């Protein structure tokens, strides 16, 4: 049976396609959902894509992932830069022994000063930036690789 993987997206990523297309591209969240689901099929993963503007909801999703030992691909969006609550919750996913891959569509290191710090990177298994939606594919490949090694 395909392993369940959560692909979670933080605030304003529901606005993909209309939000700064020069930075985030012209494709919307629905396209990202379809892409990730398809990539999951190819990799033997049962991918579920979620998005929220609510920090508490994102934290609760991490509790769900930790309790269920569900691997996570996370684009924390702006929470990346300041949410210690989300970082602590992401830490628990790692403690559950499953990978948590951090993804950014853009390359935050090449942008505003406040984007250069991620409070999530220290607790992530790995981070992929600047590759557009393809970064999610790379992150799913990393998840498949890591859980495949454990099998
Ligand atoms: C982002 C980068 C963040 O700095 C920003 O707040 C986002 C999206 C990205 O995918 O490039 O909302 O995480």
XYZ file of C-alpha atoms and ligand atoms in Angstrom:
164
model
C 0.000 0.000 0.000
C 1.267 3.487 -0.917
C 2.605 5.447 2.034
C 0.574 8.504 3.018
C 2.524 11.796 2.704
C 1.273 15.245 3.710
C 2.213 18.203 1.505
C 1.344 21.261 3.578
C 1.406 24.863 2.422
C 1.289 27.963 4.584
C -0.239 31.410 4.287
C -0.994 33.074 0.970
C -0.097 29.981 -1.048
C -3.814 29.595 -1.786
C -3.232 32.708 -3.924
C -0.732 31.006 -6.226
C -1.278 32.067 -9.819
C -2.396 35.584 -8.871
C 0.178 36.392 -6.175
C 3.426 37.840 -7.610
C 3.505 35.548 -10.680
C 6.980 36.888 -11.467
C 8.173 35.258 -8.226
C 5.817 32.278 -7.738
C 4.789 31.501 -11.329
C 1.431 31.500 -13.085
C 0.136 28.147 -11.885
C -2.361 27.849 -9.064
C -2.697 25.649 -5.985
C -5.028 23.268 -7.816
C -2.286 22.657 -10.399
C 0.216 22.073 -7.584
C -2.245 19.601 -6.015
C -2.585 17.687 -9.301
C 1.186 17.737 -9.922
C 2.018 16.454 -6.424
C -0.656 13.747 -6.595
C 0.719 12.575 -9.970
C 4.334 12.637 -8.748
C 3.215 10.703 -5.687
C 1.674 7.994 -7.909
C 4.953 7.721 -9.818
C 6.903 7.388 -6.581
C 4.498 5.012 -4.823
C 3.286 7.680 -2.387
C -0.283 8.589 -1.475
C 0.073 12.382 -1.459
C -2.416 14.698 0.229
C -1.967 18.422 -0.467
C -3.256 20.965 2.066
C -3.059 24.743 2.429
C -3.889 27.030 5.337
C -3.492 30.658 6.315
C -3.827 29.635 9.973
C -0.718 28.923 12.060
C -2.628 26.848 14.631
C -4.061 24.620 11.896
C -0.586 24.035 10.434
C 0.726 23.151 13.909
C -2.134 20.695 14.421
C -1.287 19.056 11.084
C 2.253 18.502 12.397
C 0.823 16.865 15.535
C -1.223 14.589 13.240
C 1.927 13.765 11.233
C 3.955 13.081 14.383
C 1.242 10.865 15.910
C 0.709 8.954 12.657
C 4.394 8.853 11.607
C 3.367 10.529 8.330
C 6.217 12.048 6.251
C 5.773 15.753 5.478
C 6.691 18.086 2.635
C 6.207 21.603 3.987
C 6.197 25.015 2.385
C 5.813 27.079 5.569
C 5.554 30.324 3.509
C 5.907 33.361 5.794
C 5.745 31.137 8.936
C 9.239 30.043 7.838
C 10.735 33.220 9.122
C 9.224 33.576 12.600
C 7.045 30.696 13.807
C 8.790 28.955 16.696
C 5.485 27.204 17.371
C 5.585 25.604 13.927
C 9.310 24.837 14.318
C 8.614 23.018 17.607
C 5.790 21.075 15.955
C 7.997 20.213 12.964
C 10.641 18.984 15.416
C 8.108 16.456 16.727
C 7.701 15.032 13.216
C 11.436 14.393 13.098
C 11.242 12.871 16.583
C 8.622 10.453 15.220
C 11.357 9.166 12.885
C 9.876 10.395 9.612
C 11.316 12.915 7.127
C 10.121 16.516 6.950
C 11.267 18.273 3.784
C 11.111 22.082 3.643
C 10.308 23.549 0.211
C 10.230 27.099 -1.113
C 9.074 27.931 -4.614
C 11.321 30.992 -4.755
C 14.835 31.290 -3.380
C 14.299 33.232 -0.135
C 18.071 33.701 0.281
C 18.081 35.887 -2.827
C 15.215 38.084 -1.658
C 14.355 40.399 1.269
C 16.576 40.385 4.333
C 13.797 38.942 6.566
C 13.465 35.920 4.262
C 17.092 34.889 4.743
C 16.374 33.249 8.091
C 14.347 30.060 8.365
C 13.386 28.789 11.814
C 12.205 25.580 10.113
C 15.480 24.618 8.351
C 17.238 23.535 11.574
C 14.507 20.967 12.255
C 13.936 19.896 8.629
C 15.494 16.792 7.113
C 16.451 18.940 4.127
C 15.496 22.116 2.306
C 14.851 22.769 -1.401
C 14.555 26.345 -2.655
C 14.261 28.238 -5.907
C 13.050 25.400 -8.124
C 9.414 26.443 -8.540
C 6.815 23.651 -8.282
C 9.534 21.184 -9.325
C 10.959 21.608 -5.815
C 7.953 19.664 -4.477
C 8.796 16.828 -6.855
C 12.384 16.807 -5.589
C 11.126 16.833 -2.003
C 8.779 13.899 -2.703
C 11.675 12.024 -4.307
C 13.722 12.669 -1.160
C 10.864 11.339 1.002
C 10.537 8.220 -1.203
C 14.306 7.712 -1.054
C 14.483 8.069 2.730
C 11.524 5.843 3.553
C 12.702 3.358 0.891
C 16.039 3.087 2.686
C 14.248 2.259 5.920
C 11.991 -0.410 4.384
C 7.905 31.044 0.115
C 8.953 32.103 0.497
C 8.515 32.871 1.731
O 9.490 33.860 2.054
C 7.189 33.567 1.488
O 6.751 34.202 2.665
C 6.149 32.677 0.922
C 6.520 31.658 -0.062
C 8.253 30.339 -1.219
O 7.627 29.342 -1.511
O 9.134 30.804 -1.951
O 4.965 32.854 1.186
O 7.856 30.064 1.120
